[in-house]
Short mmCIF file of C-alpha atoms in Angstrom, two decimals:
data_model
loop_
_atom_site.label_atom_id
_atom_site.label_comp_id
_atom_site.label_asym_id
_atom_site.label_seq_id
_atom_site.Cartn_x
_atom_site.Cartn_y
_atom_site.Cartn_z
CA UNK A 1 -44.63 33.88 28.10
CA UNK A 2 -41.80 31.93 29.75
CA UNK A 3 -38.15 32.78 29.26
CA UNK A 4 -37.60 29.47 27.48
CA UNK A 5 -40.42 30.24 25.02
CA UNK A 6 -38.96 33.66 24.34
CA UNK A 7 -35.56 32.17 23.66
CA UNK A 8 -37.01 29.48 21.41
CA UNK A 9 -38.94 32.09 19.40
CA UNK A 10 -35.80 34.18 18.98
CA UNK A 11 -33.84 31.15 17.76
CA UNK A 12 -36.52 30.24 15.20
CA UNK A 13 -36.67 33.82 13.90
CA UNK A 14 -32.89 33.97 13.61
CA UNK A 15 -32.74 30.61 11.82
CA UNK A 16 -35.38 31.58 9.28
CA UNK A 17 -33.94 35.00 8.47
CA UNK A 18 -30.42 33.58 8.09
CA UNK A 19 -31.67 30.81 5.81
CA UNK A 20 -33.47 33.38 3.64
CA UNK A 21 -30.27 35.46 3.41
CA UNK A 22 -28.20 32.44 2.41
CA UNK A 23 -30.86 31.36 -0.08
CA UNK A 24 -30.71 34.78 -1.70
CA UNK A 25 -26.93 34.58 -1.90
CA UNK A 26 -27.10 31.15 -3.53
CA UNK A 27 -29.79 32.27 -5.97
CA UNK A 28 -27.84 35.36 -7.03
CA UNK A 29 -24.69 33.26 -7.36
CA UNK A 30 -26.51 30.85 -9.68
CA UNK A 31 -27.71 33.83 -11.73
CA UNK A 32 -24.18 35.20 -11.97
CA UNK A 33 -22.76 31.81 -12.94
CA UNK A 34 -25.38 31.35 -15.66
CA UNK A 35 -24.42 34.70 -17.19
CA UNK A 36 -20.63 34.45 -16.79
CA UNK A 37 -19.57 30.78 -16.66
CA UNK A 38 -22.23 28.09 -15.99
CA UNK A 39 -19.64 25.60 -14.80
CA UNK A 40 -18.93 27.82 -11.76
CA UNK A 41 -22.42 27.22 -10.34
CA UNK A 42 -21.84 26.76 -6.57
CA UNK A 43 -24.62 24.18 -6.24
CA UNK A 44 -23.25 22.15 -9.15
CA UNK A 45 -19.68 22.34 -7.84
CA UNK A 46 -20.67 21.18 -4.36
CA UNK A 47 -22.73 18.42 -5.95
CA UNK A 48 -19.76 17.37 -8.07
CA UNK A 49 -17.56 17.17 -4.98
CA UNK A 50 -20.28 15.11 -3.29
CA UNK A 51 -20.26 12.69 -6.22
CA UNK A 52 -16.47 12.48 -5.99
CA UNK A 53 -16.61 11.56 -2.30
CA UNK A 54 -19.52 9.10 -2.56
CA UNK A 55 -18.44 5.44 -2.14
CA UNK A 56 -19.39 3.22 -5.13
CA UNK A 57 -21.92 1.11 -3.15
CA UNK A 58 -23.78 4.25 -2.10
CA UNK A 59 -23.69 5.59 -5.65
CA UNK A 60 -25.12 2.32 -6.98
CA UNK A 61 -27.85 2.35 -4.34
CA UNK A 62 -28.92 5.90 -5.27
CA UNK A 63 -28.91 5.15 -9.00
CA UNK A 64 -30.79 1.90 -8.39
CA UNK A 65 -33.48 3.69 -6.40
CA UNK A 66 -33.74 6.91 -8.41
CA UNK A 67 -32.35 6.10 -11.87
CA UNK A 68 -31.93 9.26 -13.94
CA UNK A 69 -33.63 11.30 -11.18
CA UNK A 70 -30.42 11.07 -9.13
CA UNK A 71 -29.22 14.53 -10.21
CA UNK A 72 -32.30 16.54 -9.16
CA UNK A 73 -32.23 14.59 -5.90
CA UNK A 74 -28.58 15.47 -5.31
CA UNK A 75 -29.15 19.15 -6.11
CA UNK A 76 -32.05 19.17 -3.66
CA UNK A 77 -29.88 17.56 -0.99
CA UNK A 78 -27.10 20.13 -1.52
CA UNK A 79 -29.56 23.02 -1.19
CA UNK A 80 -31.37 21.52 1.77
CA UNK A 81 -28.13 20.67 3.56
CA UNK A 82 -26.63 24.12 3.02
CA UNK A 83 -29.74 25.90 4.20
CA UNK A 84 -30.14 23.57 7.20
CA UNK A 85 -26.60 24.26 8.39
CA UNK A 86 -27.16 27.96 7.78
CA UNK A 87 -30.37 27.94 9.80
CA UNK A 88 -28.66 26.11 12.66
CA UNK A 89 -25.84 28.65 12.77
CA UNK A 90 -28.29 31.52 12.39
CA UNK A 91 -30.41 30.47 15.36
CA UNK A 92 -28.34 32.86 17.49
CA UNK A 93 -28.80 35.78 15.10
CA UNK A 94 -30.76 37.84 17.62
CA UNK A 95 -27.64 37.93 19.83
CA UNK A 96 -24.88 38.24 17.24
CA UNK A 97 -24.49 37.98 13.46
CA UNK A 98 -20.82 37.03 13.65
CA UNK A 99 -21.05 33.28 13.09
CA UNK A 100 -23.76 33.54 10.44
CA UNK A 101 -21.68 36.13 8.57
CA UNK A 102 -18.56 33.96 8.81
CA UNK A 103 -20.50 30.93 7.54
CA UNK A 104 -21.94 32.72 4.49
CA UNK A 105 -18.50 34.17 3.70
CA UNK A 106 -17.02 30.67 4.03
CA UNK A 107 -19.59 29.21 1.62
CA UNK A 108 -18.65 31.92 -0.89
CA UNK A 109 -14.95 31.15 -0.42
CA UNK A 110 -15.57 27.42 -0.90
CA UNK A 111 -17.43 28.19 -4.13
CA UNK A 112 -14.49 30.27 -5.37
CA UNK A 113 -11.94 27.62 -4.43
CA UNK A 114 -13.95 24.85 -6.10
CA UNK A 115 -14.31 26.91 -9.28
CA UNK A 116 -10.59 27.65 -9.39
CA UNK A 117 -9.68 23.99 -8.87
CA UNK A 118 -12.34 22.35 -11.04
CA UNK A 119 -13.08 24.90 -13.77
CA UNK A 120 -10.27 27.35 -14.46
CA UNK A 121 -7.87 29.75 -12.79
CA UNK A 122 -9.54 32.81 -14.27
CA UNK A 123 -11.44 35.91 -13.14
CA UNK A 124 -14.72 34.27 -14.18
CA UNK A 125 -14.20 31.66 -11.46
CA UNK A 126 -14.39 34.36 -8.78
CA UNK A 127 -17.70 35.91 -9.75
CA UNK A 128 -20.28 33.44 -8.42
CA UNK A 129 -18.58 33.03 -5.04
CA UNK A 130 -18.17 36.77 -4.56
CA UNK A 131 -21.81 37.37 -5.46
CA UNK A 132 -22.88 34.63 -3.06
CA UNK A 133 -20.96 36.16 -0.15
CA UNK A 134 -21.91 39.78 -0.90
CA UNK A 135 -25.58 39.04 -1.56
CA UNK A 136 -25.94 36.73 1.41
CA UNK A 137 -24.17 38.97 3.92
CA UNK A 138 -25.98 42.07 2.66
CA UNK A 139 -29.36 40.37 3.04
CA UNK A 140 -28.34 39.04 6.46
CA UNK A 141 -27.56 42.51 7.75
CA UNK A 142 -30.80 43.94 6.39
CA UNK A 143 -32.95 41.19 7.85
CA UNK A 144 -31.15 41.22 11.20
CA UNK A 145 -31.67 44.96 11.55
CA UNK A 146 -35.38 44.57 10.86
CA UNK A 147 -35.58 41.59 13.21
CA UNK A 148 -34.04 43.56 16.08
CA UNK A 149 -36.32 46.56 15.47
CA UNK A 150 -39.35 44.30 15.46
CA UNK A 151 -38.27 42.64 18.69
CA UNK A 152 -37.59 45.97 20.36
CA UNK A 153 -41.20 47.00 19.73
CA UNK A 154 -42.51 44.14 21.76
CA UNK A 155 -42.41 43.63 25.43
CA UNK A 156 -42.16 39.95 24.58
CA UNK A 157 -39.30 39.41 22.07
CA UNK A 158 -40.91 36.18 20.80
CA UNK A 159 -44.15 37.93 19.87
CA UNK A 160 -43.05 39.99 16.89
CA UNK A 161 -45.94 42.14 15.73
CA UNK A 162 -46.97 45.51 14.38
CA UNK A 163 -45.49 47.45 11.48
CA UNK A 164 -41.95 46.23 12.04
CA UNK A 165 -43.14 42.62 11.98
CA UNK A 166 -45.01 43.15 8.74
CA UNK A 167 -41.97 44.87 7.24
CA UNK A 168 -39.74 41.97 8.24
CA UNK A 169 -42.14 39.39 6.82
CA UNK A 170 -42.51 41.32 3.56
CA UNK A 171 -38.74 41.76 3.19
CA UNK A 172 -38.07 38.11 3.97
CA UNK A 173 -40.72 36.92 1.54
CA UNK A 174 -39.42 39.22 -1.18
CA UNK A 175 -35.79 38.18 -0.72
CA UNK A 176 -36.79 34.51 -0.58
CA UNK A 177 -38.74 34.82 -3.82
CA UNK A 178 -35.83 36.65 -5.47
CA UNK A 179 -33.45 33.89 -4.40
CA UNK A 180 -35.75 31.25 -5.89
CA UNK A 181 -36.34 33.13 -9.15
CA UNK A 182 -32.75 34.28 -9.77
CA UNK A 183 -31.50 30.92 -11.16
CA UNK A 184 -34.49 30.73 -13.50
CA UNK A 185 -33.79 34.27 -14.66
CA UNK A 186 -30.18 33.32 -15.33
CA UNK A 187 -31.19 30.48 -17.61
CA UNK A 188 -33.60 32.73 -19.47
CA UNK A 189 -31.09 35.55 -19.93
CA UNK A 190 -28.06 33.47 -20.82
CA UNK A 191 -27.33 34.12 -24.51
CA UNK A 192 -27.47 30.94 -26.54
CA UNK A 193 -24.76 30.32 -29.16
CA UNK A 194 -25.87 30.85 -32.72
CA UNK A 195 -26.14 27.31 -34.02
CA UNK A 196 -26.46 27.34 -37.78
CA UNK A 197 -27.70 24.29 -39.73
CA UNK A 198 -24.40 24.13 -41.59
CA UNK A 199 -22.53 23.57 -38.34
CA UNK A 200 -24.69 20.86 -36.77
CA UNK A 201 -26.40 19.18 -39.73
CA UNK A 202 -25.51 15.49 -39.83
CA UNK A 203 -24.01 14.59 -43.22
CA UNK A 204 -24.85 11.42 -45.11
CA UNK A 205 -22.64 8.57 -43.89
CA UNK A 206 -20.20 7.01 -46.29
CA UNK A 207 -20.75 3.64 -44.59
CA UNK A 208 -24.43 3.00 -43.93
CA UNK A 209 -25.65 0.40 -41.47
CA UNK A 210 -27.90 -2.33 -42.89
CA UNK A 211 -31.62 -1.92 -42.40
CA UNK A 212 -32.66 -3.11 -38.97
CA UNK A 213 -34.51 -6.47 -39.09
CA UNK A 214 -37.99 -6.96 -37.72
CA UNK A 215 -38.03 -7.54 -33.99
CA UNK A 216 -40.05 -10.19 -32.20
CA UNK A 217 -43.76 -9.47 -31.89
CA UNK A 218 -44.22 -9.94 -28.16
CA UNK A 219 -46.19 -7.58 -25.95
CA UNK A 220 -44.01 -6.00 -23.28
CA UNK A 221 -40.63 -6.77 -24.85
CA UNK A 222 -38.10 -3.96 -25.31
CA UNK A 223 -38.08 -2.64 -28.88
CA UNK A 224 -35.15 -3.72 -30.99
CA UNK A 225 -34.07 -0.05 -31.27
CA UNK A 226 -34.26 2.31 -28.31
CA UNK A 227 -35.76 5.73 -29.09
CA UNK A 228 -33.14 8.43 -28.45
CA UNK A 229 -35.36 10.24 -25.97
CA UNK A 230 -35.71 7.04 -23.94
CA UNK A 231 -32.00 6.27 -23.78
CA UNK A 232 -30.70 6.28 -20.22
CA UNK A 233 -28.59 9.19 -18.99
CA UNK A 234 -25.97 8.58 -16.31
CA UNK A 235 -23.04 11.00 -15.93
CA UNK A 236 -21.38 13.28 -13.41
CA UNK A 237 -22.75 16.56 -14.82
CA UNK A 238 -25.41 18.07 -12.57
CA UNK A 239 -26.02 20.76 -15.18
CA UNK A 240 -26.00 19.77 -18.86
CA UNK A 241 -23.09 21.62 -20.48
CA UNK A 242 -23.72 23.92 -23.41
CA UNK A 243 -21.34 24.52 -26.29
CA UNK A 244 -20.61 27.06 -28.99
CA UNK A 245 -20.22 25.32 -32.38
CA UNK A 246 -18.05 28.19 -33.59
CA UNK A 247 -15.42 27.69 -30.89
CA UNK A 248 -15.72 23.95 -30.11
CA UNK A 249 -12.50 22.03 -30.64
CA UNK A 250 -11.40 18.42 -30.20
CA UNK A 251 -7.73 18.12 -29.33
CA UNK A 252 -5.68 14.94 -29.89
CA UNK A 253 -2.52 15.08 -27.79
CA UNK A 254 -0.20 13.17 -25.47
CA UNK A 255 2.11 10.39 -26.66
CA UNK A 256 1.69 11.17 -30.36
CA UNK A 257 3.97 12.41 -33.11
CA UNK A 258 1.49 14.96 -34.44
CA UNK A 259 -0.80 16.56 -31.84
CA UNK A 260 -3.57 18.60 -33.43
CA UNK A 261 -6.99 20.20 -33.00
CA UNK A 262 -10.07 19.71 -35.12
CA UNK A 263 -13.07 22.02 -35.40
CA UNK A 264 -16.69 20.92 -35.59
CA UNK A 265 -16.99 21.69 -39.34
CA UNK A 266 -13.78 19.74 -39.95
CA UNK A 267 -15.10 16.79 -37.96
CA UNK A 268 -18.40 16.87 -39.84
CA UNK A 269 -16.51 16.87 -43.15
CA UNK A 270 -14.68 13.62 -42.36
CA UNK A 271 -15.96 10.25 -43.61
CA UNK A 272 -18.92 9.20 -41.49
CA UNK A 273 -19.90 5.69 -40.40
CA UNK A 274 -23.23 4.33 -39.13
CA UNK A 275 -23.14 1.53 -36.61
CA UNK A 276 -25.86 -0.19 -34.58
CA UNK A 277 -24.69 -0.95 -31.06
CA UNK A 278 -25.77 -1.52 -27.48
CA UNK A 279 -24.51 0.83 -24.79
CA UNK A 280 -24.88 0.30 -21.05
CA UNK A 281 -23.79 1.77 -17.76
CA UNK A 282 -21.58 -0.17 -15.37
CA UNK A 283 -24.06 0.74 -12.61
CA UNK A 284 -26.78 -1.30 -14.33
CA UNK A 285 -27.95 -3.96 -11.87
CA UNK A 286 -28.94 -7.43 -13.01
CA UNK A 287 -32.27 -6.94 -14.80
CA UNK A 288 -31.79 -3.15 -14.85
CA UNK A 289 -32.70 -0.61 -17.51
CA UNK A 290 -29.50 1.48 -17.73
CA UNK A 291 -28.98 0.11 -21.23
CA UNK A 292 -30.14 0.89 -24.75
CA UNK A 293 -29.49 -0.03 -28.37
CA UNK A 294 -29.27 2.71 -30.98
CA UNK A 295 -27.74 3.64 -34.32
CA UNK A 296 -24.64 5.76 -33.82
CA UNK A 297 -23.14 7.90 -36.56
CA UNK A 298 -19.72 9.42 -36.38
CA UNK A 299 -16.06 9.41 -37.32
CA UNK A 300 -13.90 6.38 -36.61
CA UNK A 301 -11.54 7.08 -33.72
CA UNK A 302 -8.81 5.08 -35.41
CA UNK A 303 -8.84 7.56 -38.31
CA UNK A 304 -8.27 10.47 -35.94
CA UNK A 305 -5.54 8.62 -34.05
CA UNK A 306 -3.82 7.53 -37.26
CA UNK A 307 -3.30 11.19 -38.15
CA UNK A 308 -1.75 11.82 -34.73
CA UNK A 309 0.46 8.66 -34.85
CA UNK A 310 0.56 7.20 -31.30
CA UNK A 311 4.04 6.50 -29.96
CA UNK A 312 5.38 3.10 -28.97
CA UNK A 313 4.50 2.21 -25.39
CA UNK A 314 1.13 3.96 -25.30
CA UNK A 315 -1.71 1.73 -24.13
CA UNK A 316 -4.54 4.10 -23.17
CA UNK A 317 -6.47 7.07 -24.49
CA UNK A 318 -7.75 9.40 -21.77
CA UNK A 319 -10.82 11.23 -23.03
CA UNK A 320 -11.91 14.41 -21.27
CA UNK A 321 -15.34 16.02 -21.10
CA UNK A 322 -15.99 19.74 -20.92
CA UNK A 323 -16.95 19.28 -17.26
CA UNK A 324 -13.61 17.66 -16.42
CA UNK A 325 -14.75 14.04 -16.38
CA UNK A 326 -12.17 11.59 -17.75
CA UNK A 327 -12.40 8.04 -19.07
CA UNK A 328 -9.51 5.73 -19.82
CA UNK A 329 -10.03 3.55 -22.90
CA UNK A 330 -7.60 0.85 -24.07
CA UNK A 331 -5.75 2.17 -27.13
CA UNK A 332 -6.24 -1.24 -28.73
CA UNK A 333 -10.04 -0.92 -28.46
CA UNK A 334 -9.90 2.38 -30.35
CA UNK A 335 -7.58 1.15 -33.11
CA UNK A 336 -8.78 -2.42 -33.81
CA UNK A 337 -11.56 -3.34 -36.24
CA UNK A 338 -14.48 -2.45 -33.95
CA UNK A 339 -16.48 0.67 -34.82
CA UNK A 340 -15.26 2.96 -32.04
CA UNK A 341 -16.64 6.36 -32.98
CA UNK A 342 -16.60 10.04 -32.20
CA UNK A 343 -20.38 10.07 -32.51
CA UNK A 344 -22.33 13.14 -33.62
CA UNK A 345 -25.75 11.53 -34.11
CA UNK A 346 -28.05 8.89 -32.63
CA UNK A 347 -30.81 7.28 -34.70
CA UNK A 348 -30.21 9.75 -37.53
CA UNK A 349 -30.56 12.90 -35.41
CA UNK A 350 -27.84 15.18 -34.02
CA UNK A 351 -26.85 14.41 -30.47
CA UNK A 352 -29.01 16.12 -27.89
CA UNK A 353 -27.29 18.16 -25.16
CA UNK A 354 -28.19 15.46 -22.62
CA UNK A 355 -26.41 12.81 -24.67
CA UNK A 356 -23.20 14.67 -25.34
CA UNK A 357 -23.64 17.28 -28.08
CA UNK A 358 -21.81 18.12 -30.17
CA UNK A 359 -19.65 14.98 -30.03
CA UNK A 360 -19.13 11.99 -27.76
CA UNK A 361 -16.99 8.91 -27.66
CA UNK A 362 -18.54 5.48 -28.08
CA UNK A 363 -16.57 2.24 -27.83
CA UNK A 364 -18.44 -1.04 -28.47
CA UNK A 365 -17.83 -3.70 -25.85
CA UNK A 366 -16.91 -1.36 -23.00
CA UNK A 367 -19.05 0.12 -20.25
CA UNK A 368 -19.76 3.81 -20.61
CA UNK A 369 -17.47 4.88 -17.79
CA UNK A 370 -14.41 3.76 -19.76
CA UNK A 371 -15.52 4.20 -23.35
CA UNK A 372 -18.38 6.68 -23.84
CA UNK A 373 -17.29 10.15 -22.73
CA UNK A 374 -19.87 12.85 -23.50
CA UNK A 375 -19.25 16.53 -24.34
CA UNK A 376 -15.85 15.50 -25.64
CA UNK A 377 -12.95 18.00 -25.72
CA UNK A 378 -9.70 16.00 -25.59
CA UNK A 379 -8.21 12.64 -26.51
CA UNK A 380 -4.87 12.22 -24.74
CA UNK A 381 -2.79 9.20 -25.73
CA UNK A 382 -0.76 7.84 -22.83
CA UNK A 383 -0.44 4.92 -20.44
CA UNK A 384 -2.53 3.44 -17.66
CA UNK A 385 0.48 3.81 -15.37
CA UNK A 386 0.65 7.58 -15.80
CA UNK A 387 -2.99 8.59 -16.47
CA UNK A 388 -5.72 7.47 -14.08
CA UNK A 389 -9.33 8.12 -15.11
CA UNK A 390 -12.11 9.59 -12.97
CA UNK A 391 -13.87 6.40 -11.85
CA UNK A 392 -10.67 4.36 -11.65
CA UNK A 393 -9.42 6.66 -8.88
CA UNK A 394 -12.63 5.80 -7.05
CA UNK A 395 -12.08 2.05 -7.06
CA UNK A 396 -13.67 0.95 -10.35
CA UNK A 397 -11.96 -1.39 -12.79
CA UNK A 398 -9.63 0.30 -15.26
CA UNK A 399 -10.80 -1.40 -18.46
CA UNK A 400 -14.46 -2.36 -18.01
CA UNK A 401 -15.43 -4.92 -20.70
CA UNK A 402 -19.19 -5.51 -20.89
CA UNK A 403 -20.36 -8.78 -19.35
CA UNK A 404 -22.78 -11.17 -21.02
CA UNK A 405 -26.28 -10.99 -19.56
CA UNK A 406 -29.99 -11.59 -20.20
CA UNK A 407 -32.97 -9.63 -18.92
CA UNK A 408 -36.60 -10.70 -18.57
CA UNK A 409 -38.90 -7.91 -19.81
CA UNK A 410 -42.19 -9.79 -19.64
CA UNK A 411 -43.88 -10.92 -17.52
CA UNK A 412 -42.98 -8.32 -14.92
CA UNK A 413 -41.44 -9.50 -11.69
CA UNK A 414 -43.78 -9.84 -8.72
CA UNK A 415 -46.73 -9.51 -11.07
CA UNK A 416 -49.39 -11.63 -12.69
CA UNK A 417 -48.85 -13.60 -15.88
CA UNK A 418 -51.77 -14.20 -18.23
CA UNK A 419 -51.59 -17.22 -20.55
CA UNK A 420 -52.26 -16.44 -24.20
CA UNK A 421 -54.95 -17.91 -26.42
CA UNK A 422 -52.82 -21.04 -26.83
CA UNK A 423 -52.68 -21.48 -23.05
CA UNK A 424 -48.98 -20.63 -22.85
CA UNK A 425 -47.19 -17.74 -21.10
CA UNK A 426 -44.75 -15.73 -23.24
CA UNK A 427 -41.53 -15.12 -21.33
CA UNK A 428 -39.39 -12.64 -23.29
CA UNK A 429 -36.65 -10.06 -23.01
CA UNK A 430 -33.27 -9.00 -24.37
CA UNK A 431 -29.74 -10.36 -24.05
CA UNK A 432 -26.35 -8.87 -24.82
CA UNK A 433 -22.71 -9.89 -25.15
CA UNK A 434 -21.43 -6.68 -26.70
CA UNK A 435 -18.63 -7.17 -29.24
CA UNK A 436 -18.86 -10.95 -28.85
CA UNK A 437 -22.42 -11.52 -30.03
CA UNK A 438 -25.30 -13.41 -28.40
CA UNK A 439 -25.37 -17.10 -29.31
CA UNK A 440 -28.16 -18.44 -27.09
CA UNK A 441 -30.61 -17.60 -24.34
CA UNK A 442 -32.17 -20.11 -21.96
CA UNK A 443 -34.99 -19.89 -19.44
CA UNK A 444 -35.53 -21.93 -16.30
CA UNK A 445 -38.76 -22.47 -14.35
CA UNK A 446 -38.61 -23.31 -10.64
CA UNK A 447 -35.09 -24.78 -10.76
CA UNK A 448 -36.12 -27.13 -13.57
CA UNK A 449 -34.22 -27.83 -16.80
CA UNK A 450 -33.01 -24.95 -18.95
CA UNK A 451 -35.16 -24.32 -22.04
CA UNK A 452 -33.78 -22.76 -25.23
CA UNK A 453 -35.42 -19.51 -26.29
CA UNK A 454 -36.18 -18.26 -29.78
CA UNK A 455 -33.88 -15.37 -30.77
CA UNK A 456 -34.56 -12.38 -32.97
CA UNK A 457 -32.49 -12.02 -36.12
CA UNK A 458 -28.93 -11.03 -35.31
CA UNK A 459 -28.08 -7.38 -36.05
CA UNK A 460 -24.35 -7.62 -35.35
CA UNK A 461 -22.00 -8.70 -32.56
CA UNK A 462 -22.33 -5.32 -30.84
CA UNK A 463 -26.14 -5.36 -30.62
CA UNK A 464 -28.52 -6.99 -28.21
CA UNK A 465 -30.94 -9.71 -29.30
CA UNK A 466 -34.55 -10.14 -28.34
CA UNK A 467 -35.65 -13.56 -27.17
CA UNK A 468 -38.87 -15.35 -26.28
CA UNK A 469 -39.96 -18.75 -24.99
CA UNK A 470 -43.62 -19.78 -24.62
CA UNK A 471 -44.26 -21.97 -21.62
CA UNK A 472 -47.15 -24.04 -20.30
CA UNK A 473 -47.19 -23.03 -16.63
CA UNK A 474 -49.51 -24.37 -13.96
CA UNK A 475 -51.53 -21.76 -12.08
CA UNK A 476 -49.78 -20.31 -9.04
CA UNK A 477 -46.39 -18.85 -8.10
CA UNK A 478 -43.34 -19.59 -10.23
CA UNK A 479 -39.73 -18.39 -10.25
CA UNK A 480 -38.30 -17.69 -13.71
CA UNK A 481 -34.62 -17.26 -14.52
CA UNK A 482 -32.81 -16.33 -17.73
CA UNK A 483 -29.22 -16.68 -18.85
CA UNK A 484 -27.30 -15.97 -22.06
CA UNK A 485 -24.28 -17.35 -23.86
CA UNK A 486 -22.08 -15.43 -26.25
CA UNK A 487 -21.45 -16.44 -29.85
CA UNK A 488 -18.58 -18.72 -28.78
CA UNK A 489 -20.94 -20.63 -26.46
CA UNK A 490 -19.53 -19.26 -23.20
CA UNK A 491 -22.30 -18.87 -20.63
CA UNK A 492 -22.67 -15.79 -18.49
CA UNK A 493 -21.54 -16.19 -14.91
CA UNK A 494 -24.07 -17.52 -12.41
CA UNK A 495 -22.14 -15.96 -9.54
CA UNK A 496 -23.95 -12.91 -8.20
CA UNK A 497 -21.93 -9.69 -8.06
CA UNK A 498 -22.85 -6.01 -7.57
CA UNK A 499 -22.06 -3.33 -10.16
CA UNK A 500 -18.86 -2.23 -8.41
CA UNK A 501 -16.10 -2.55 -9.39
CA UNK A 502 -16.54 -3.99 -12.90
CA UNK A 503 -20.24 -4.59 -13.61
CA UNK A 504 -23.03 -6.67 -12.10
CA UNK A 505 -23.47 -10.33 -12.88
CA UNK A 506 -25.75 -13.26 -12.11
CA UNK A 507 -28.94 -14.66 -13.61
CA UNK A 508 -32.00 -12.44 -13.76
CA UNK A 509 -34.71 -14.09 -11.64
CA UNK A 510 -38.30 -12.99 -11.14
CA UNK A 511 -41.37 -14.32 -9.35
CA UNK A 512 -44.72 -14.40 -11.17
CA UNK A 513 -48.24 -15.47 -10.34
CA UNK A 514 -49.79 -17.41 -13.23
CA UNK A 515 -53.56 -17.13 -13.37
CA UNK A 516 -55.61 -20.22 -14.05
#
């Protein structure tokens, strides 16, 4: 075998053994984090930093392509990137373990630093990083020793064989499997808080929402109410936070006369309100599905703020999630007559962990990034000048009012449209002008005149409306467009704009092939 082949084989063996060692360190660190403090997960912390550094256009592209699968994709990228760098550094392991050792120690130190900065300055923030470094370096030394012994047995260092080779392969496979299984073991062993029905049961609301009207009977149209398990999930949490109902607190602080904390039982004992409303993400593209309409139940934010008594000059409430995310909501939007809620239930059921349990903010008329903080822990009254929210520091608009828009649900874009028994094609969808109300929807065919659509019965100004228009279309390709106007008659903008920095806009247009 040539010298170059020998060297190449040694580099591959070093890369693989170093990657296995780092993988074990990461797996053990995830196990330790799950048992001590889940928020110190190294993979989650690196992913969170990645989200922080991602430019808005790239973020929108990823969400547009992957939707709610963006988080598993990001976790996979973090793991793959870390292991790839480790393998590259470890390719010289047969000569020296210095750089591989330094790299694994550095990854552990980065995990510790991130936990101290993003979670808490506490002993628990040290554990995962220390386990990562110790586990990874220990495995590296073991595997390197076996690698060198195996190579010494062979006249050709690239042809690792015999008992030492089998021992190395068995050790590497075992450590690799342990690294993969350790995070799963951590989730299984982590003690779950004792959640009693008395603590999380949703009480009967004092103010009940009217019964939802019948929606339009059109095949393919979005239902008038979105099932809770189909509601979109977009947030910055790579791992869904847990909570202990016994220790959960909501603190109201900042520019107030009477700062205070409220427990979960105290929150549940307050007067509850039901309200039907549409919620959507600012990353929703024109025609996108990062939107849903549900029945929220919770406590009015204005009641909580009235007890605290905001001081003169305050114009914002900065809400904070358990994972450190912040949203800045106009104080006026939380104290006017809209039903801004600390929600504890959706569609009559307690909030799921994915949607913010035990309590989340919801503010009608505002995109989620400024008015719908999940896993709520703090409401801090202040000013926009002094408190800058998470996405605002990354170039997004500070206040984020929802824009009027219409979406075509059926027929599907770039698909075939079948005329009904009456020879007409049903074009239908939903439209929203949250907190202003939908007044009209119109459809256009091939740049022709705009045609008024039939609207479903109005639920309230905060809820979307279904719409349908039945058209006689000639066989062949057609371009359909839809636009909406709010209750005052103001049309949505025709100017096309991306989601960043304050929400997408433009008419939803699709191409369809009408069969003869």
